Amino acid sequence: MRQKIVAGNWKMNNTYDQGLKLASEVIHMVQDEVKSDVKVIMCAPFIHLSGVSKLSQGVAQVHVGAQDCSAKEAGAYTGEVSASMLKSVGVSHVIIGHSERREYHAESNTLLTDKVKQALANGLTPIFCCGEPLEIREADQQNAYVKQQLTESLFDFSAEDIQKMIIAYEPIWAIGTGKTASSAQAQEIHLVVREHLAAQYGRDISDNISILYGGSCKPDNAHELFSQPDVDGGLIGGASLKSRDFVDIVKSF
Ligand code: 13P
């Protein structure tokens, strides 16, 4: 059985106090309302992580994630935050290769390999993002595009390492636009991702890797998306900023 996961990506939102209030509401609602075995991850801005992690201590279902980490281990890299620093404040997961980082910070597939290496070396679970821009979707080239992202960033990792990762498929045209992929579109490309992983690492391994969908996932479309056989949960942006909406998505399986 693959792990069901709902991760919230807060992006650059909320002051410290607002973030802690949101986290506290989510933690309480999850404890009160979520009876399934879904794993909940809150990916907060760096400065919130220590506080969110203290709040979630002892709550087995709730985990704390960062939105990025440095590709370097330590040293003179002004402004960067290393994977070992994240680990030291109780972070367990880290988003790597979000399309906003790829676009606004020119993160390449090879740089992302180094970030994944740092995450794994420090015992963090990478949530590795892939997904195509609109023009690639319109040209019907999304399958090849996403396969190439995965091959170039991840396929030098061992079978043991790949099993420690979560993959998130996020079509760029669906992020923050209110235009979600249809459940059929999501299933189709999630299967492409799974088959691609199977071709490289074997079916047993690929069958156990959780693949999340991200892009305008909301309480009213989450159930339909999560019902698809190869959609194992979601990476939620806007709707993760409202505790009620986020927890309703967590309850959508
Ligand atoms: P939205 O849910 O706001 O579309 O964002 C998705 C996303 O980018 C999550 O990482």
Short mmCIF file of C-alpha atoms and ligand atoms in Angstrom, two decimals:
data_model
loop_
_atom_site.label_atom_id
_atom_site.label_comp_id
_atom_site.label_asym_id
_atom_site.label_seq_id
_atom_site.Cartn_x
_atom_site.Cartn_y
_atom_site.Cartn_z
CA MET A 1 0.00 0.00 0.00
CA ARG A 2 1.36 3.37 -0.97
CA GLN A 3 1.39 6.11 1.66
CA LYS A 4 -1.38 8.67 1.22
CA ILE A 5 -0.01 12.17 1.69
CA VAL A 6 -1.36 15.71 1.71
CA ALA A 7 1.31 18.40 1.90
CA GLY A 8 0.63 22.11 2.22
CA ASN A 9 3.04 24.51 0.56
CA TRP A 10 2.52 27.86 2.23
CA LYS A 11 4.95 29.55 -0.18
CA MET A 12 5.92 33.11 0.94
CA ASN A 13 2.83 33.77 3.03
CA ASN A 14 2.10 34.56 6.68
CA THR A 15 4.04 36.36 9.37
CA TYR A 16 5.47 34.20 12.13
CA ASP A 17 2.43 34.59 14.39
CA GLN A 18 -0.01 33.96 11.55
CA GLY A 19 1.93 30.86 10.53
CA LEU A 20 1.93 29.44 14.05
CA LYS A 21 -1.81 30.09 14.36
CA LEU A 22 -2.45 28.28 11.07
CA ALA A 23 -0.25 25.35 12.09
CA SER A 24 -1.91 25.08 15.47
CA GLU A 25 -5.40 25.03 13.91
CA VAL A 26 -4.36 22.37 11.39
CA ILE A 27 -2.78 20.19 14.09
CA HIS A 28 -5.89 20.34 16.28
CA MET A 29 -8.28 19.63 13.42
CA VAL A 30 -6.17 16.73 12.19
CA GLN A 31 -6.12 15.23 15.68
CA ASP A 32 -9.87 15.69 16.12
CA GLU A 33 -11.12 14.81 12.67
CA VAL A 34 -8.71 12.74 10.62
CA LYS A 35 -9.12 9.05 11.30
CA SER A 36 -7.40 7.70 8.18
CA ASP A 37 -3.71 6.92 7.88
CA VAL A 38 -2.97 9.93 5.64
CA LYS A 39 0.32 11.70 6.31
CA VAL A 40 -0.01 15.47 6.66
CA ILE A 41 2.98 17.71 5.92
CA MET A 42 3.11 21.47 6.45
CA CYS A 43 5.81 23.09 4.29
CA ALA A 44 6.34 26.46 5.91
CA PRO A 45 8.79 29.31 5.23
CA PHE A 46 12.21 28.82 6.84
CA ILE A 47 11.66 31.13 9.79
CA HIS A 48 8.45 29.35 10.81
CA LEU A 49 9.91 25.85 10.78
CA SER A 50 11.27 25.66 14.30
CA GLY A 51 8.00 26.96 15.80
CA VAL A 52 5.78 24.72 13.66
CA SER A 53 7.93 21.75 14.48
CA LYS A 54 7.61 22.38 18.24
CA LEU A 55 3.82 22.62 17.88
CA SER A 56 3.63 19.34 15.99
CA GLN A 57 5.90 17.38 18.30
CA GLY A 58 4.29 14.15 19.44
CA VAL A 59 1.58 14.32 16.76
CA ALA A 60 2.50 11.29 14.69
CA GLN A 61 0.35 12.16 11.69
CA VAL A 62 1.72 15.68 11.20
CA HIS A 63 5.14 16.41 9.71
CA VAL A 64 7.04 19.57 8.94
CA GLY A 65 8.62 20.36 5.60
CA ALA A 66 10.76 23.13 4.14
CA GLN A 67 10.18 24.60 0.68
CA ASP A 68 13.80 24.37 -0.45
CA CYS A 69 17.29 23.60 0.79
CA SER A 70 20.78 24.47 -0.33
CA ALA A 71 22.67 22.27 -2.77
CA LYS A 72 25.75 22.79 -0.58
CA GLU A 73 26.63 21.22 2.72
CA ALA A 74 27.85 24.33 4.60
CA GLY A 75 30.04 27.36 4.16
CA ALA A 76 30.12 30.79 2.55
CA TYR A 77 26.74 30.74 0.82
CA THR A 78 25.01 33.88 2.04
CA GLY A 79 21.28 33.52 2.47
CA GLU A 80 21.19 29.76 1.99
CA VAL A 81 19.78 27.22 4.44
CA SER A 82 21.34 23.77 4.56
CA ALA A 83 19.60 20.42 4.88
CA SER A 84 21.41 19.76 8.17
CA MET A 85 20.06 23.04 9.60
CA LEU A 86 16.55 21.97 8.61
CA LYS A 87 17.03 18.60 10.24
CA SER A 88 18.26 20.26 13.42
CA VAL A 89 14.93 22.06 13.94
CA GLY A 90 12.77 18.98 13.45
CA VAL A 91 12.07 19.22 9.71
CA SER A 92 11.51 15.84 8.05
CA HIS A 93 10.59 16.75 4.45
CA VAL A 94 11.76 19.27 1.88
CA ILE A 95 10.21 20.38 -1.40
CA ILE A 96 12.85 20.34 -4.13
CA GLY A 97 12.46 21.67 -7.66
CA HIS A 98 9.18 23.53 -7.29
CA SER A 99 8.41 25.25 -10.61
CA GLU A 100 8.59 28.66 -8.91
CA ARG A 101 12.18 27.93 -7.84
CA ARG A 102 13.02 26.56 -11.28
CA GLU A 103 11.61 29.70 -12.92
CA TYR A 104 12.53 32.56 -10.57
CA HIS A 105 15.83 31.15 -9.33
CA ALA A 106 16.92 29.38 -12.51
CA GLU A 107 17.22 26.02 -10.78
CA SER A 108 18.39 23.42 -13.28
CA ASN A 109 17.81 19.68 -13.28
CA THR A 110 21.44 19.08 -12.29
CA LEU A 111 21.36 21.58 -9.40
CA LEU A 112 18.27 19.75 -8.15
CA THR A 113 20.24 16.50 -8.07
CA ASP A 114 22.64 18.14 -5.62
CA LYS A 115 19.76 19.39 -3.48
CA VAL A 116 18.25 15.91 -3.36
CA LYS A 117 21.67 14.52 -2.37
CA GLN A 118 21.89 16.99 0.51
CA ALA A 119 18.37 16.17 1.64
CA LEU A 120 19.01 12.43 1.64
CA ALA A 121 22.41 12.76 3.30
CA ASN A 122 20.68 14.53 6.18
CA GLY A 123 17.77 12.15 6.52
CA LEU A 124 15.16 14.43 4.93
CA THR A 125 12.51 13.13 2.54
CA PRO A 126 12.61 15.07 -0.74
CA ILE A 127 9.28 16.03 -2.28
CA PHE A 128 10.57 16.30 -5.83
CA CYS A 129 8.44 18.45 -8.13
CA CYS A 130 8.02 18.06 -11.86
CA GLY A 131 5.49 19.46 -14.31
CA GLU A 132 5.17 21.19 -17.66
CA PRO A 133 4.38 24.77 -18.71
CA LEU A 134 1.29 25.56 -20.77
CA GLU A 135 3.02 25.65 -24.16
CA ILE A 136 4.36 22.13 -23.64
CA ARG A 137 0.88 20.89 -22.70
CA GLU A 138 -0.61 22.62 -25.75
CA ALA A 139 1.96 20.87 -27.94
CA ASP A 140 1.05 17.58 -26.24
CA GLN A 141 4.69 17.09 -25.20
CA GLN A 142 4.07 16.87 -21.43
CA ASN A 143 4.94 13.20 -21.03
CA ALA A 144 8.38 13.52 -22.61
CA TYR A 145 9.00 16.78 -20.73
CA VAL A 146 8.24 15.36 -17.30
CA LYS A 147 10.15 12.14 -18.00
CA GLN A 148 13.20 14.18 -18.91
CA GLN A 149 12.96 16.21 -15.68
CA LEU A 150 12.91 12.99 -13.67
CA THR A 151 15.68 11.31 -15.65
CA GLU A 152 18.05 14.25 -15.48
CA SER A 153 17.57 14.99 -11.78
CA LEU A 154 16.92 11.61 -10.22
CA PHE A 155 17.97 8.63 -12.28
CA ASP A 156 21.55 8.53 -11.01
CA PHE A 157 20.19 7.73 -7.54
CA SER A 158 20.17 4.14 -6.35
CA ALA A 159 17.02 2.07 -5.96
CA GLU A 160 17.42 2.44 -2.21
CA ASP A 161 17.48 6.23 -2.47
CA ILE A 162 14.60 6.61 -4.91
CA GLN A 163 12.33 4.77 -2.48
CA LYS A 164 12.95 7.50 0.08
CA MET A 165 11.44 10.16 -2.19
CA ILE A 166 7.99 11.56 -2.84
CA ILE A 167 7.22 12.84 -6.35
CA ALA A 168 4.85 15.76 -6.93
CA TYR A 169 3.44 16.38 -10.40
CA GLU A 170 2.41 20.02 -10.70
CA PRO A 171 1.42 21.30 -14.15
CA ILE A 172 2.54 24.94 -14.17
CA TRP A 173 -0.61 26.05 -15.97
CA ALA A 174 -2.68 24.79 -13.04
CA ILE A 175 -0.70 26.44 -10.23
CA GLY A 176 -2.56 29.32 -8.61
CA THR A 177 -4.76 29.70 -11.68
CA GLY A 178 -7.90 27.99 -10.44
CA LYS A 179 -7.58 25.80 -13.52
CA THR A 180 -6.97 22.29 -12.26
CA ALA A 181 -5.95 19.32 -14.38
CA SER A 182 -8.92 17.04 -14.89
CA SER A 183 -8.74 13.82 -12.93
CA ALA A 184 -8.22 11.99 -16.24
CA GLN A 185 -5.29 14.26 -17.17
CA ALA A 186 -3.77 13.79 -13.72
CA GLN A 187 -4.16 10.02 -13.81
CA GLU A 188 -2.71 9.78 -17.30
CA ILE A 189 0.52 11.59 -16.45
CA HIS A 190 0.86 10.07 -12.98
CA LEU A 191 0.82 6.70 -14.70
CA VAL A 192 3.47 7.93 -17.14
CA VAL A 193 5.62 8.94 -14.15
CA ARG A 194 5.09 5.59 -12.45
CA GLU A 195 5.90 3.64 -15.62
CA HIS A 196 9.01 5.73 -16.12
CA LEU A 197 10.15 4.94 -12.57
CA ALA A 198 9.31 1.27 -13.16
CA ALA A 199 11.42 1.16 -16.33
CA GLN A 200 14.42 2.41 -14.38
CA TYR A 201 13.95 0.82 -10.94
CA GLY A 202 11.45 -2.01 -11.41
CA ARG A 203 7.76 -2.25 -10.74
CA ASP A 204 7.96 -3.23 -7.06
CA ILE A 205 9.79 -0.02 -6.28
CA SER A 206 7.73 2.23 -8.50
CA ASP A 207 4.50 0.82 -7.05
CA ASN A 208 5.58 2.01 -3.61
CA ILE A 209 6.47 5.60 -4.48
CA SER A 210 3.81 8.18 -3.61
CA ILE A 211 3.03 10.58 -6.46
CA LEU A 212 1.16 13.74 -5.44
CA TYR A 213 -0.85 16.06 -7.63
CA GLY A 214 -0.50 19.85 -7.24
CA GLY A 215 -2.24 22.73 -8.99
CA SER A 216 -5.48 24.39 -7.82
CA CYS A 217 -6.40 21.40 -5.68
CA LYS A 218 -9.31 22.46 -3.45
CA PRO A 219 -11.81 20.78 -1.12
CA ASP A 220 -14.31 20.47 -3.98
CA ASN A 221 -12.03 18.68 -6.45
CA ALA A 222 -9.66 16.78 -4.14
CA HIS A 223 -11.79 13.67 -3.79
CA GLU A 224 -12.13 13.23 -7.55
CA LEU A 225 -8.37 13.67 -8.02
CA PHE A 226 -7.39 11.43 -5.09
CA SER A 227 -9.72 8.67 -6.35
CA GLN A 228 -7.47 8.09 -9.35
CA PRO A 229 -5.38 4.93 -8.95
CA ASP A 230 -2.01 6.65 -9.39
CA VAL A 231 -2.77 9.87 -7.49
CA ASP A 232 -1.60 9.31 -3.92
CA GLY A 233 -2.47 12.72 -2.53
CA GLY A 234 -1.78 16.37 -3.13
CA LEU A 235 0.66 19.24 -2.80
CA ILE A 236 -1.58 22.14 -1.92
CA GLY A 237 -0.76 25.83 -2.35
CA GLY A 238 -3.50 28.42 -1.85
CA ALA A 239 -5.91 26.12 -0.03
CA SER A 240 -3.23 25.17 2.53
CA LEU A 241 -3.41 28.72 3.92
CA LYS A 242 -6.92 28.13 5.27
CA SER A 243 -6.95 25.49 7.98
CA ARG A 244 -10.55 24.42 7.26
CA ASP A 245 -9.93 23.99 3.52
CA PHE A 246 -6.62 22.21 4.04
CA VAL A 247 -8.02 19.71 6.54
CA ASP A 248 -11.06 19.13 4.32
CA ILE A 249 -8.63 18.20 1.55
CA VAL A 250 -6.80 15.86 3.96
CA LYS A 251 -10.19 14.19 4.58
CA SER A 252 -10.92 13.78 0.85
CA PHE A 253 -9.55 10.27 0.29
P1 13P B 1 -2.05 26.10 -5.80
O1 13P B 1 -2.70 25.02 -5.01
O2 13P B 1 -2.19 27.46 -5.18
O3 13P B 1 -2.43 26.05 -7.24
O4 13P B 1 -0.46 25.81 -5.75
C1 13P B 1 0.01 24.54 -6.03
C2 13P B 1 1.45 24.49 -5.69
O5 13P B 1 2.26 25.13 -6.33
C3 13P B 1 1.86 23.69 -4.54
O6 13P B 1 3.22 23.53 -4.47
#
